[in-house]
mmCIF file of C-alpha atoms (C1' of nucleotides) in Angstrom:
data_model
loop_
_atom_site.group_PDB
_atom_site.id
_atom_site.type_symbol
_atom_site.label_atom_id
_atom_site.label_comp_id
_atom_site.label_asym_id
_atom_site.label_seq_id
_atom_site.Cartn_x
_atom_site.Cartn_y
_atom_site.Cartn_z
ATOM 1 C CA MET A 1 0.000 0.000 0.000
ATOM 2 C CA ASN A 2 1.388 3.351 -0.841
ATOM 3 C CA PHE A 3 -1.443 5.784 -0.562
ATOM 4 C CA ILE A 4 -0.247 8.976 0.925
ATOM 5 C CA PHE A 5 -2.863 9.169 3.611
ATOM 6 C CA LEU A 6 -1.792 5.890 5.076
ATOM 7 C CA ASP A 7 1.267 7.450 6.589
ATOM 8 C CA ARG A 8 -0.717 9.979 8.534
ATOM 9 C CA PRO A 9 -2.970 9.632 11.524
ATOM 10 C CA ARG A 10 -6.329 8.625 10.171
ATOM 11 C CA PRO A 11 -8.879 11.306 11.056
ATOM 12 C CA LEU A 12 -12.495 10.321 11.238
ATOM 13 C CA SER A 13 -14.020 13.476 9.863
ATOM 14 C CA LEU A 14 -16.980 12.535 7.753
ATOM 15 C CA THR A 15 -18.876 14.898 5.603
ATOM 16 C CA CYS A 16 -22.067 13.581 4.215
ATOM 17 C CA ILE A 17 -23.443 15.338 1.268
ATOM 18 C CA MET A 18 -25.396 13.895 -1.565
ATOM 19 C CA GLY A 19 -25.287 14.574 -5.264
ATOM 20 C CA ASN A 20 -28.023 17.129 -4.989
ATOM 21 C CA ARG A 21 -29.407 16.944 -1.523
ATOM 22 C CA ARG A 22 -27.756 16.841 1.825
ATOM 23 C CA LYS A 23 -28.037 13.862 4.075
ATOM 24 C CA HIS A 24 -27.898 13.323 7.819
ATOM 25 C CA SER A 25 -24.567 11.981 8.891
ATOM 26 C CA THR A 26 -25.178 10.961 12.462
ATOM 27 C CA ALA A 27 -28.435 9.240 13.092
ATOM 28 C CA CYS A 28 -30.768 11.140 15.394
ATOM 29 C CA PRO A 29 -31.536 9.574 18.795
ATOM 30 C CA ARG A 30 -35.030 8.593 17.708
ATOM 31 C CA LYS A 31 -33.687 6.572 14.835
ATOM 32 C CA VAL A 32 -31.016 4.978 16.960
ATOM 33 C CA SER A 33 -33.477 3.558 19.429
ATOM 34 C CA GLU A 34 -35.747 2.558 16.591
ATOM 35 C CA LYS A 35 -32.970 0.578 15.013
ATOM 36 C CA LYS A 36 -32.081 -0.975 18.304
ATOM 37 C CA GLU A 37 -35.671 -2.166 18.631
ATOM 38 C CA GLN A 38 -35.505 -3.681 15.185
ATOM 39 C CA LEU A 39 -32.325 -5.454 16.030
ATOM 40 C CA LYS A 40 -33.746 -6.794 19.260
ATOM 41 C CA ALA A 41 -36.713 -8.184 17.342
ATOM 42 C CA PHE A 42 -34.392 -9.725 14.828
ATOM 43 C CA LEU A 43 -32.313 -11.395 17.512
ATOM 44 C CA LYS A 44 -35.345 -12.790 19.252
ATOM 45 C CA GLN A 45 -36.749 -14.113 16.036
ATOM 46 C CA LYS A 46 -33.489 -15.877 15.294
ATOM 47 C CA GLY A 47 -33.135 -17.298 18.777
ATOM 48 C CA PHE A 48 -30.133 -15.116 19.532
ATOM 49 C CA LYS A 49 -29.710 -13.291 22.778
ATOM 50 C CA SER A 50 -29.692 -9.654 23.747
ATOM 51 C CA THR A 51 -26.724 -8.831 25.867
ATOM 52 C CA ARG A 52 -25.348 -5.806 27.612
ATOM 53 C CA GLN A 53 -22.284 -5.860 25.373
ATOM 54 C CA ARG A 54 -24.276 -5.960 22.172
ATOM 55 C CA ASP A 55 -26.387 -3.104 23.378
ATOM 56 C CA ILE A 56 -23.397 -0.931 24.133
ATOM 57 C CA ILE A 57 -21.636 -1.802 20.905
ATOM 58 C CA VAL A 58 -24.677 -1.233 18.730
ATOM 59 C CA THR A 59 -25.479 2.045 20.426
ATOM 60 C CA GLU A 60 -21.975 3.326 19.968
ATOM 61 C CA PHE A 61 -21.860 2.110 16.395
ATOM 62 C CA LEU A 62 -25.113 3.793 15.424
ATOM 63 C CA LYS A 63 -24.118 6.963 17.239
ATOM 64 C CA THR A 64 -20.735 7.083 15.565
ATOM 65 C CA GLY A 65 -22.273 7.174 12.172
ATOM 66 C CA GLU A 66 -20.106 5.885 9.437
ATOM 67 C CA HIS A 67 -17.021 4.214 8.052
ATOM 68 C CA ILE A 68 -15.506 2.926 11.217
ATOM 69 C CA THR A 69 -13.137 0.004 11.543
ATOM 70 C CA ALA A 70 -13.725 -2.714 14.113
ATOM 71 C CA GLU A 71 -10.501 -1.621 15.736
ATOM 72 C CA ASP A 72 -11.530 2.026 16.021
ATOM 73 C CA LEU A 73 -14.970 1.204 17.322
ATOM 74 C CA TYR A 74 -13.382 -1.078 19.880
ATOM 75 C CA ARG A 75 -11.035 1.658 21.048
ATOM 76 C CA LYS A 76 -13.895 4.105 21.298
ATOM 77 C CA ILE A 77 -15.935 1.713 23.414
ATOM 78 C CA ASN A 78 -13.009 0.507 25.417
ATOM 79 C CA ARG A 79 -12.395 3.946 26.874
ATOM 80 C CA LYS A 80 -15.560 3.716 28.926
ATOM 81 C CA ASN A 81 -16.113 -0.006 29.019
ATOM 82 C CA ARG A 82 -12.827 -1.686 29.690
ATOM 83 C CA GLU A 83 -14.411 -5.085 29.930
ATOM 84 C CA ILE A 84 -15.747 -5.305 26.379
ATOM 85 C CA GLY A 85 -13.322 -7.178 24.183
ATOM 86 C CA PHE A 86 -12.291 -6.586 20.622
ATOM 87 C CA THR A 87 -13.640 -9.947 19.546
ATOM 88 C CA THR A 88 -17.126 -9.066 20.672
ATOM 89 C CA VAL A 89 -17.044 -5.753 18.861
ATOM 90 C CA TYR A 90 -15.824 -7.533 15.769
ATOM 91 C CA ARG A 91 -18.461 -10.225 16.023
ATOM 92 C CA THR A 92 -21.223 -7.733 16.638
ATOM 93 C CA LEU A 93 -20.279 -5.817 13.517
ATOM 94 C CA LYS A 94 -20.339 -9.071 11.587
ATOM 95 C CA LEU A 95 -23.718 -9.879 13.066
ATOM 96 C CA LEU A 96 -25.057 -6.470 12.110
ATOM 97 C CA THR A 97 -23.746 -6.991 8.622
ATOM 98 C CA LYS A 98 -25.291 -10.425 8.237
ATOM 99 C CA SER A 99 -28.607 -9.216 9.561
ATOM 100 C CA GLY A 100 -28.706 -6.252 7.231
ATOM 101 C CA PHE A 101 -28.114 -3.439 9.708
ATOM 102 C CA ALA A 102 -24.652 -2.597 8.484
ATOM 103 C CA THR A 103 -22.376 -2.968 5.502
ATOM 104 C CA GLU A 104 -18.785 -3.877 5.283
ATOM 105 C CA ARG A 105 -16.446 -2.035 2.942
ATOM 106 C CA LEU A 106 -12.867 -2.782 2.080
ATOM 107 C CA PHE A 107 -11.132 0.432 1.071
ATOM 108 C CA ALA A 108 -7.847 0.768 -0.750
ATOM 109 C CA ASP A 109 -5.929 1.028 2.503
ATOM 110 C CA ASN A 110 -6.815 -2.588 3.186
ATOM 111 C CA LEU A 111 -8.903 -1.767 6.231
ATOM 112 C CA THR A 112 -12.450 -2.991 6.543
ATOM 113 C CA ARG A 113 -14.860 -0.311 7.616
ATOM 114 C CA TYR A 114 -18.436 -0.719 8.730
ATOM 115 C CA GLU A 115 -21.342 1.625 8.416
ATOM 116 C CA PRO A 116 -24.973 1.530 9.502
ATOM 117 C CA LEU A 117 -27.222 0.588 6.636
ATOM 118 C CA SER A 118 -30.420 2.508 6.062
ATOM 119 C CA ALA A 119 -32.211 0.195 3.682
ATOM 120 C CA GLU A 120 -32.736 2.160 0.488
ATOM 121 C CA GLU A 121 -29.611 4.210 0.302
ATOM 122 C CA HIS A 122 -26.528 3.114 -1.557
ATOM 123 C CA HIS A 123 -23.805 5.647 -1.860
ATOM 124 C CA ASP A 124 -20.352 6.044 -3.267
ATOM 125 C CA HIS A 125 -17.255 7.619 -1.802
ATOM 126 C CA LEU A 126 -14.781 10.403 -2.298
ATOM 127 C CA ILE A 127 -11.646 9.713 -0.312
ATOM 128 C CA CYS A 128 -9.101 12.416 0.314
ATOM 129 C CA LEU A 129 -5.516 11.248 -0.035
ATOM 130 C CA SER A 130 -4.290 14.112 2.099
ATOM 131 C CA CYS A 131 -6.574 14.390 5.124
ATOM 132 C CA GLY A 132 -8.199 10.977 4.831
ATOM 133 C CA SER A 133 -11.733 12.276 5.060
ATOM 134 C CA ILE A 134 -14.408 10.217 3.413
ATOM 135 C CA MET A 135 -17.293 11.988 1.749
ATOM 136 C CA GLU A 136 -20.356 10.287 0.437
ATOM 137 C CA PHE A 137 -22.424 10.965 -2.558
ATOM 138 C CA GLU A 138 -25.291 9.497 -4.423
ATOM 139 C CA ASN A 139 -26.121 10.302 -7.982
ATOM 140 C CA LEU A 140 -29.124 9.109 -9.865
ATOM 141 C CA LYS A 141 -27.611 9.583 -13.293
ATOM 142 C CA MET A 142 -24.700 7.468 -12.208
ATOM 143 C CA GLU A 143 -26.950 4.671 -11.038
ATOM 144 C CA ARG A 144 -28.799 4.692 -14.314
ATOM 145 C CA LEU A 145 -25.633 4.695 -16.349
ATOM 146 C CA GLN A 146 -24.348 1.763 -14.349
ATOM 147 C CA GLU A 147 -27.478 -0.206 -15.059
ATOM 148 C CA LYS A 148 -27.182 0.576 -18.709
ATOM 149 C CA ILE A 149 -23.588 -0.570 -18.913
ATOM 150 C CA ALA A 150 -24.351 -3.770 -17.042
ATOM 151 C CA GLU A 151 -27.228 -4.473 -19.389
ATOM 152 C CA GLU A 152 -24.934 -4.122 -22.373
ATOM 153 C CA PHE A 153 -22.904 -6.986 -20.974
ATOM 154 C CA GLY A 154 -25.858 -9.087 -19.948
ATOM 155 C CA PHE A 155 -24.505 -8.616 -16.446
ATOM 156 C CA CYS A 156 -26.804 -8.646 -13.452
ATOM 157 C CA ILE A 157 -25.491 -6.282 -10.778
ATOM 158 C CA ILE A 158 -25.851 -7.338 -7.172
ATOM 159 C CA THR A 159 -23.755 -4.606 -5.693
ATOM 160 C CA HIS A 160 -21.148 -2.155 -6.758
ATOM 161 C CA LYS A 161 -18.271 -0.201 -5.422
ATOM 162 C CA MET A 162 -17.212 3.174 -6.573
ATOM 163 C CA GLU A 163 -14.500 5.227 -4.993
ATOM 164 C CA PHE A 164 -12.710 8.359 -6.038
ATOM 165 C CA TYR A 165 -9.275 8.914 -4.582
ATOM 166 C CA GLY A 166 -7.928 12.415 -4.777
ATOM 167 C CA TYR A 167 -7.849 15.737 -2.962
ATOM 168 C CA CYS A 168 -10.769 17.457 -1.310
ATOM 169 C CA ARG A 169 -11.486 21.143 -1.568
ATOM 170 C CA GLU A 170 -9.546 21.876 1.601
ATOM 171 C CA CYS A 171 -6.505 19.864 0.560
ATOM 172 C CA ARG A 172 -6.276 20.647 -3.146
ATOM 173 C CA ASP A 173 -3.535 23.161 -2.585
ATOM 174 C CA ASN A 174 -1.419 20.668 -0.669
ATOM 175 C CA ALA A 175 -1.666 18.191 -3.486
ATOM 176 C CA PRO A 176 1.701 17.132 -4.888
ATOM 177 C CA ALA A 177 2.485 18.308 -8.384
ATOM 178 C CA MET B 1 -15.277 -11.804 3.455
ATOM 179 C CA ASN B 2 -18.286 -13.734 2.394
ATOM 180 C CA PHE B 3 -18.565 -13.328 -1.296
ATOM 181 C CA ILE B 4 -19.890 -16.432 -2.851
ATOM 182 C CA PHE B 5 -17.098 -16.867 -5.307
ATOM 183 C CA LEU B 6 -14.515 -17.062 -2.591
ATOM 184 C CA ASP B 7 -15.600 -20.529 -1.685
ATOM 185 C CA ARG B 8 -15.000 -21.841 -5.149
ATOM 186 C CA PRO B 9 -11.837 -22.485 -7.079
ATOM 187 C CA ARG B 10 -10.834 -19.183 -8.585
ATOM 188 C CA PRO B 11 -10.773 -19.482 -12.361
ATOM 189 C CA LEU B 12 -8.626 -17.071 -14.258
ATOM 190 C CA SER B 13 -10.815 -16.669 -17.311
ATOM 191 C CA LEU B 14 -10.669 -13.078 -18.380
ATOM 192 C CA THR B 15 -12.889 -11.576 -20.958
ATOM 193 C CA CYS B 16 -11.897 -8.185 -22.163
ATOM 194 C CA ILE B 17 -14.525 -6.171 -23.846
ATOM 195 C CA MET B 18 -14.955 -2.450 -23.798
ATOM 196 C CA GLY B 19 -18.019 -0.316 -23.579
ATOM 197 C CA ASN B 20 -18.293 -0.048 -27.280
ATOM 198 C CA ARG B 21 -15.170 -1.510 -28.756
ATOM 199 C CA ARG B 22 -13.343 -4.699 -28.087
ATOM 200 C CA LYS B 23 -9.851 -4.716 -26.693
ATOM 201 C CA HIS B 24 -6.937 -7.109 -26.902
ATOM 202 C CA SER B 25 -6.620 -9.180 -23.791
ATOM 203 C CA THR B 26 -3.196 -10.745 -24.123
ATOM 204 C CA ALA B 27 -0.502 -8.481 -25.409
ATOM 205 C CA CYS B 28 0.941 -9.476 -28.771
ATOM 206 C CA PRO B 29 4.605 -10.629 -28.853
ATOM 207 C CA ARG B 30 5.720 -7.407 -30.502
ATOM 208 C CA LYS B 31 4.335 -5.342 -27.689
ATOM 209 C CA VAL B 32 5.745 -7.643 -25.056
ATOM 210 C CA SER B 33 9.309 -7.252 -26.263
ATOM 211 C CA GLU B 34 8.752 -3.544 -26.743
ATOM 212 C CA LYS B 35 7.705 -3.226 -23.132
ATOM 213 C CA LYS B 36 10.617 -5.295 -22.005
ATOM 214 C CA GLU B 37 12.934 -2.898 -23.803
ATOM 215 C CA GLN B 38 11.309 0.029 -22.074
ATOM 216 C CA LEU B 39 11.695 -1.622 -18.733
ATOM 217 C CA LYS B 40 15.331 -2.403 -19.388
ATOM 218 C CA ALA B 41 15.942 1.227 -20.228
ATOM 219 C CA PHE B 42 14.135 2.277 -17.103
ATOM 220 C CA LEU B 43 16.205 -0.019 -14.923
ATOM 221 C CA LYS B 44 19.448 1.172 -16.427
ATOM 222 C CA GLN B 45 18.475 4.774 -15.993
ATOM 223 C CA LYS B 46 17.696 4.162 -12.341
ATOM 224 C CA GLY B 47 20.865 2.211 -11.688
ATOM 225 C CA PHE B 48 18.964 -1.026 -11.178
ATOM 226 C CA LYS B 49 20.061 -4.275 -12.638
ATOM 227 C CA SER B 50 18.649 -6.550 -15.276
ATOM 228 C CA THR B 51 18.496 -10.104 -14.117
ATOM 229 C CA ARG B 52 17.455 -13.443 -15.496
ATOM 230 C CA GLN B 53 14.691 -13.676 -12.914
ATOM 231 C CA ARG B 54 13.244 -10.302 -13.712
ATOM 232 C CA ASP B 55 13.257 -11.130 -17.363
ATOM 233 C CA ILE B 56 11.361 -14.351 -16.835
ATOM 234 C CA ILE B 57 8.877 -12.811 -14.434
ATOM 235 C CA VAL B 58 8.180 -9.798 -16.602
ATOM 236 C CA THR B 59 7.780 -11.924 -19.709
ATOM 237 C CA GLU B 60 5.339 -14.232 -18.009
ATOM 238 C CA PHE B 61 3.469 -11.323 -16.479
ATOM 239 C CA LEU B 62 3.030 -9.510 -19.768
ATOM 240 C CA LYS B 63 2.071 -12.719 -21.529
ATOM 241 C CA THR B 64 -0.488 -13.624 -18.910
ATOM 242 C CA GLY B 65 -2.378 -10.453 -19.496
ATOM 243 C CA GLU B 66 -4.396 -9.271 -16.603
ATOM 244 C CA HIS B 67 -5.558 -9.401 -13.040
ATOM 245 C CA ILE B 68 -3.150 -11.880 -11.606
ATOM 246 C CA THR B 69 -2.121 -12.179 -7.984
ATOM 247 C CA ALA B 70 1.535 -12.395 -7.002
ATOM 248 C CA GLU B 71 0.799 -15.873 -5.729
ATOM 249 C CA ASP B 72 -0.745 -17.078 -8.999
ATOM 250 C CA LEU B 73 2.006 -15.583 -11.103
ATOM 251 C CA TYR B 74 4.548 -17.249 -8.869
ATOM 252 C CA ARG B 75 2.866 -20.635 -9.268
ATOM 253 C CA LYS B 76 2.713 -20.213 -13.013
ATOM 254 C CA ILE B 77 6.415 -19.402 -13.210
ATOM 255 C CA ASN B 78 7.420 -21.936 -10.640
ATOM 256 C CA ARG B 79 6.205 -24.816 -12.793
ATOM 257 C CA LYS B 80 9.030 -24.269 -15.247
ATOM 258 C CA ASN B 81 11.501 -22.362 -13.108
ATOM 259 C CA ARG B 82 11.673 -24.005 -9.745
ATOM 260 C CA GLU B 83 14.445 -21.729 -8.585
ATOM 261 C CA ILE B 84 12.554 -18.443 -8.793
ATOM 262 C CA GLY B 85 11.136 -17.547 -5.413
ATOM 263 C CA PHE B 86 7.870 -15.972 -4.456
ATOM 264 C CA THR B 87 9.586 -12.979 -2.946
ATOM 265 C CA THR B 88 11.222 -12.089 -6.221
ATOM 266 C CA VAL B 89 7.952 -12.356 -8.098
ATOM 267 C CA TYR B 90 6.338 -10.167 -5.487
ATOM 268 C CA ARG B 91 9.109 -7.615 -5.585
ATOM 269 C CA THR B 92 9.153 -7.523 -9.348
ATOM 270 C CA LEU B 93 5.441 -6.793 -9.448
ATOM 271 C CA LYS B 94 5.993 -4.001 -6.956
ATOM 272 C CA LEU B 95 8.831 -2.673 -9.062
ATOM 273 C CA LEU B 96 6.676 -2.754 -12.180
ATOM 274 C CA THR B 97 3.999 -0.900 -10.297
ATOM 275 C CA LYS B 98 6.334 1.764 -9.013
ATOM 276 C CA SER B 99 7.852 2.276 -12.426
ATOM 277 C CA GLY B 100 4.505 2.597 -14.116
ATOM 278 C CA PHE B 101 4.375 -0.675 -16.028
ATOM 279 C CA ALA B 102 1.667 -2.222 -13.913
ATOM 280 C CA THR B 103 -1.115 -1.362 -11.538
ATOM 281 C CA GLU B 104 -2.125 -2.901 -8.302
ATOM 282 C CA ARG B 105 -5.776 -3.503 -7.490
ATOM 283 C CA LEU B 106 -7.343 -4.662 -4.293
ATOM 284 C CA PHE B 107 -10.626 -6.385 -5.068
ATOM 285 C CA ALA B 108 -13.367 -7.222 -2.635
ATOM 286 C CA ASP B 109 -11.941 -10.680 -2.006
ATOM 287 C CA ASN B 110 -9.011 -9.018 -0.310
ATOM 288 C CA LEU B 111 -6.480 -10.248 -2.833
ATOM 289 C CA THR B 112 -4.169 -7.837 -4.591
ATOM 290 C CA ARG B 113 -4.045 -8.371 -8.311
ATOM 291 C CA TYR B 114 -1.644 -6.835 -10.782
ATOM 292 C CA GLU B 115 -2.130 -5.976 -14.387
ATOM 293 C CA PRO B 116 0.066 -4.541 -17.117
ATOM 294 C CA LEU B 117 -0.542 -0.869 -17.598
ATOM 295 C CA SER B 118 -0.854 0.542 -21.092
ATOM 296 C CA ALA B 119 -0.524 4.226 -20.408
ATOM 297 C CA GLU B 120 -3.760 5.839 -21.539
ATOM 298 C CA GLU B 121 -6.307 3.265 -20.644
ATOM 299 C CA HIS B 122 -8.172 3.211 -17.396
ATOM 300 C CA HIS B 123 -10.898 0.701 -17.122
ATOM 301 C CA ASP B 124 -13.438 -0.525 -14.660
ATOM 302 C CA HIS B 125 -14.491 -4.032 -13.777
ATOM 303 C CA LEU B 126 -17.434 -6.384 -13.791
ATOM 304 C CA ILE B 127 -16.791 -9.265 -11.418
ATOM 305 C CA CYS B 128 -18.898 -12.395 -11.523
ATOM 306 C CA LEU B 129 -19.810 -13.722 -8.106
ATOM 307 C CA SER B 130 -20.428 -17.165 -9.531
ATOM 308 C CA CYS B 131 -17.560 -18.009 -11.881
ATOM 309 C CA GLY B 132 -15.147 -15.332 -10.698
ATOM 310 C CA SER B 133 -14.424 -14.015 -14.148
ATOM 311 C CA ILE B 134 -13.378 -10.399 -14.390
ATOM 312 C CA MET B 135 -14.519 -8.360 -17.355
ATOM 313 C CA GLU B 136 -13.285 -4.923 -18.165
ATOM 314 C CA PHE B 137 -15.043 -1.983 -19.600
ATOM 315 C CA GLU B 138 -14.436 1.605 -20.347
ATOM 316 C CA ASN B 139 -17.134 4.145 -20.841
ATOM 317 C CA LEU B 140 -16.666 7.705 -21.854
ATOM 318 C CA LYS B 141 -19.976 8.908 -20.472
ATOM 319 C CA MET B 142 -19.035 7.415 -17.152
ATOM 320 C CA GLU B 143 -15.703 9.209 -17.083
ATOM 321 C CA ARG B 144 -17.362 12.501 -17.850
ATOM 322 C CA LEU B 145 -20.009 12.002 -15.217
ATOM 323 C CA GLN B 146 -17.340 11.210 -12.659
ATOM 324 C CA GLU B 147 -15.507 14.409 -13.457
ATOM 325 C CA LYS B 148 -18.719 16.342 -13.112
ATOM 326 C CA ILE B 149 -19.532 14.872 -9.743
ATOM 327 C CA ALA B 150 -16.026 15.506 -8.458
ATOM 328 C CA GLU B 151 -16.221 19.069 -9.638
ATOM 329 C CA GLU B 152 -19.434 19.598 -7.698
ATOM 330 C CA PHE B 153 -17.508 18.746 -4.555
ATOM 331 C CA GLY B 154 -14.430 20.718 -5.452
ATOM 332 C CA PHE B 155 -12.700 17.361 -5.396
ATOM 333 C CA CYS B 156 -9.670 16.684 -7.549
ATOM 334 C CA ILE B 157 -9.641 13.059 -8.663
ATOM 335 C CA ILE B 158 -6.304 11.294 -8.832
ATOM 336 C CA THR B 159 -7.633 7.835 -9.427
ATOM 337 C CA HIS B 160 -10.819 5.942 -9.049
ATOM 338 C CA LYS B 161 -12.101 2.483 -8.562
ATOM 339 C CA MET B 162 -15.321 1.144 -9.893
ATOM 340 C CA GLU B 163 -16.429 -2.408 -9.621
ATOM 341 C CA PHE B 164 -19.697 -4.152 -10.284
ATOM 342 C CA TYR B 165 -20.291 -7.397 -8.451
ATOM 343 C CA GLY B 166 -23.005 -9.628 -9.801
ATOM 344 C CA TYR B 167 -23.658 -12.388 -12.303
ATOM 345 C CA CYS B 168 -22.378 -12.564 -15.839
ATOM 346 C CA ARG B 169 -24.450 -13.634 -18.812
ATOM 347 C CA GLU B 170 -23.336 -17.240 -18.460
ATOM 348 C CA CYS B 171 -24.068 -17.424 -14.753
ATOM 349 C CA ARG B 172 -27.265 -15.402 -14.484
ATOM 350 C CA ASP B 173 -29.365 -18.531 -14.319
ATOM 351 C CA ASN B 174 -27.331 -19.950 -11.456
ATOM 352 C CA ALA B 175 -27.804 -16.802 -9.442
ATOM 353 C CA PRO B 176 -29.454 -17.382 -6.087
ATOM 354 C CA ALA B 177 -32.975 -16.052 -5.723
ATOM 355 C "C1'" DT C 1 -34.723 -22.074 39.912
ATOM 356 C "C1'" DC C 2 -32.686 -25.078 36.402
ATOM 357 C "C1'" DC C 3 -30.885 -26.118 32.000
ATOM 358 C "C1'" DT C 4 -29.285 -25.572 27.560
ATOM 359 C "C1'" DA C 5 -27.765 -22.973 23.986
ATOM 360 C "C1'" DA C 6 -25.759 -18.669 22.966
ATOM 361 C "C1'" DT C 7 -22.233 -15.378 24.155
ATOM 362 C "C1'" DT C 8 -18.002 -13.680 25.715
ATOM 363 C "C1'" DG C 9 -13.072 -12.607 25.587
ATOM 364 C "C1'" DA C 10 -8.259 -13.906 25.855
ATOM 365 C "C1'" DA C 11 -5.327 -16.137 23.216
ATOM 366 C "C1'" DA C 12 -4.115 -18.595 19.264
ATOM 367 C "C1'" DA C 13 -4.520 -19.226 14.298
ATOM 368 C "C1'" DT C 14 -4.817 -17.642 9.745
ATOM 369 C "C1'" DG C 15 -3.336 -15.669 5.551
ATOM 370 C "C1'" DA C 16 -1.747 -12.138 2.593
ATOM 371 C "C1'" DA C 17 1.697 -8.771 2.374
ATOM 372 C "C1'" DT C 18 6.169 -7.236 3.589
ATOM 373 C "C1'" DT C 19 10.845 -7.264 5.609
ATOM 374 C "C1'" DT C 20 15.211 -9.354 7.078
ATOM 375 C "C1'" DC C 21 19.522 -11.086 6.248
ATOM 376 C "C1'" DA C 22 23.084 -13.933 4.510
ATOM 377 C "C1'" DT C 23 24.428 -15.198 0.003
ATOM 378 C "C1'" DT C 24 24.788 -14.488 -4.852
ATOM 379 C "C1'" DT C 25 24.849 -11.773 -8.995
ATOM 380 C "C1'" DT C 26 25.337 -7.799 -11.928
ATOM 381 C "C1'" DC C 27 28.043 -4.597 -14.034
ATOM 382 C "C1'" DC C 28 31.156 -0.703 -13.531
ATOM 383 C "C1'" DT C 29 36.055 0.266 -12.909
ATOM 384 C "C1'" DT C 30 40.688 -0.787 -13.225
ATOM 385 C "C1'" DA D 1 39.847 -10.391 -17.206
ATOM 386 C "C1'" DA D 2 39.725 -9.342 -12.135
ATOM 387 C "C1'" DG D 3 38.009 -6.773 -8.335
ATOM 388 C "C1'" DG D 4 34.656 -4.559 -5.805
ATOM 389 C "C1'" DA D 5 30.510 -1.997 -4.586
ATOM 390 C "C1'" DA D 6 25.833 -1.932 -4.930
ATOM 391 C "C1'" DA D 7 21.783 -4.390 -6.124
ATOM 392 C "C1'" DA D 8 19.159 -8.661 -6.271
ATOM 393 C "C1'" DT D 9 17.793 -13.032 -4.602
ATOM 394 C "C1'" DG D 10 15.176 -16.321 -1.780
ATOM 395 C "C1'" DA D 11 14.152 -18.726 2.452
ATOM 396 C "C1'" DA D 12 12.528 -17.664 6.519
ATOM 397 C "C1'" DA D 13 10.754 -14.565 9.748
ATOM 398 C "C1'" DT D 14 7.673 -10.699 10.700
ATOM 399 C "C1'" DT D 15 3.728 -7.901 10.478
ATOM 400 C "C1'" DC D 16 -0.912 -6.852 10.806
ATOM 401 C "C1'" DA D 17 -5.813 -7.220 10.103
ATOM 402 C "C1'" DT D 18 -9.037 -10.631 10.413
ATOM 403 C "C1'" DT D 19 -10.994 -14.859 12.019
ATOM 404 C "C1'" DT D 20 -11.326 -18.981 14.966
ATOM 405 C "C1'" DT D 21 -10.812 -21.695 19.244
ATOM 406 C "C1'" DC D 22 -12.075 -22.903 23.658
ATOM 407 C "C1'" DA D 23 -13.085 -22.604 28.415
ATOM 408 C "C1'" DA D 24 -15.884 -19.821 31.283
ATOM 409 C "C1'" DT D 25 -20.004 -17.014 31.671
ATOM 410 C "C1'" DT D 26 -24.654 -15.451 30.762
ATOM 411 C "C1'" DA D 27 -29.430 -15.146 28.894
ATOM 412 C "C1'" DG D 28 -33.851 -16.475 28.979
ATOM 413 C "C1'" DG D 29 -37.288 -20.273 28.176
ATOM 414 C "C1'" DA D 30 -39.113 -24.404 30.665
#
DNA sequence: TCCTAATTGAAAATGAATTTCATTTTCCTT
DNA sequence: AAGGAAAATGAAATTCATTTTCAATTAGGA
């Protein structure tokens, strides 16, 4: 790996703007508890158990918002809850992913990041090579074009990944020649 | 990782078709030796050395065409040249990447693949979750749209990654419901 | 309360990528 | 042609994120 931003401390700043409209980055408290209810129902239905750890992890994860690694989420939680282990954080994120509450993304820095999934929305990413910030966007034209291309190939898209690596407005001037 | 195709033997079939025009998949012998000359010149200029191993690895790499992992290339070479080690294959691919003769791509299966780089072309990928085949495409409209989106954000794109995961024409019928 | 299956978490395992280091090779200089 | 310095090689070791193991603990239905 030789992306520039890998050699710097990884900031977690996350701007969330859509192609045309703006989008909420951090879920509001109402939504958080709503999601937690959904998850609880899901667990019960599957015969899984609700535990204190899961509750804490899920809460923190939903609060955090987006694009967090298992490691970072663990560290965040560990500050206040020394007894929750990395493995449990990791497994909870996997559980959330499998049950449709989160998605897993492998970025070019070879770190897997998780983000809460809000059903309908699928977005793409702009990743700044200087400050490491990850911005999201969603563009209808893009989605349509993708469908069209796939059709041309007789290809049936299940999911896609689209990432731009470059320099954000704030960092453009620092960009190497 | 839980992509379906990871649990199957990874075939190396590579179809190479562009948005509108078709593209050569395996480089023709003329081009291979031309590239090898370029590389030799590059090495000399940098004070690096030309070695038997590098020659063999580069030849095999260029012949192979695209999207190969260091591991797979090593195995391919190792059949005929038992004395060439994995490390050297790995390092040569890195060298090719650094000197602009190849690119490195991390796909969603968490394996780094290398492919020869022919200057101008930048293409995107369609990856079949069933048979594992990787198809390439290039679409001008897409490139333009990307630029437009980036501009909206004041973002300066250095590189991008775009991958569709789904089922190819041949595998559509096997796709899970 | 009891019991069983699920969960937890520390530690170990995995696996790809990368580095180390002693040895060998290239190729420039004499 | 030698000689020598710098680069290259390759086996083995290391790294680092991710995943699994396993013994101990906990949840929650009977």
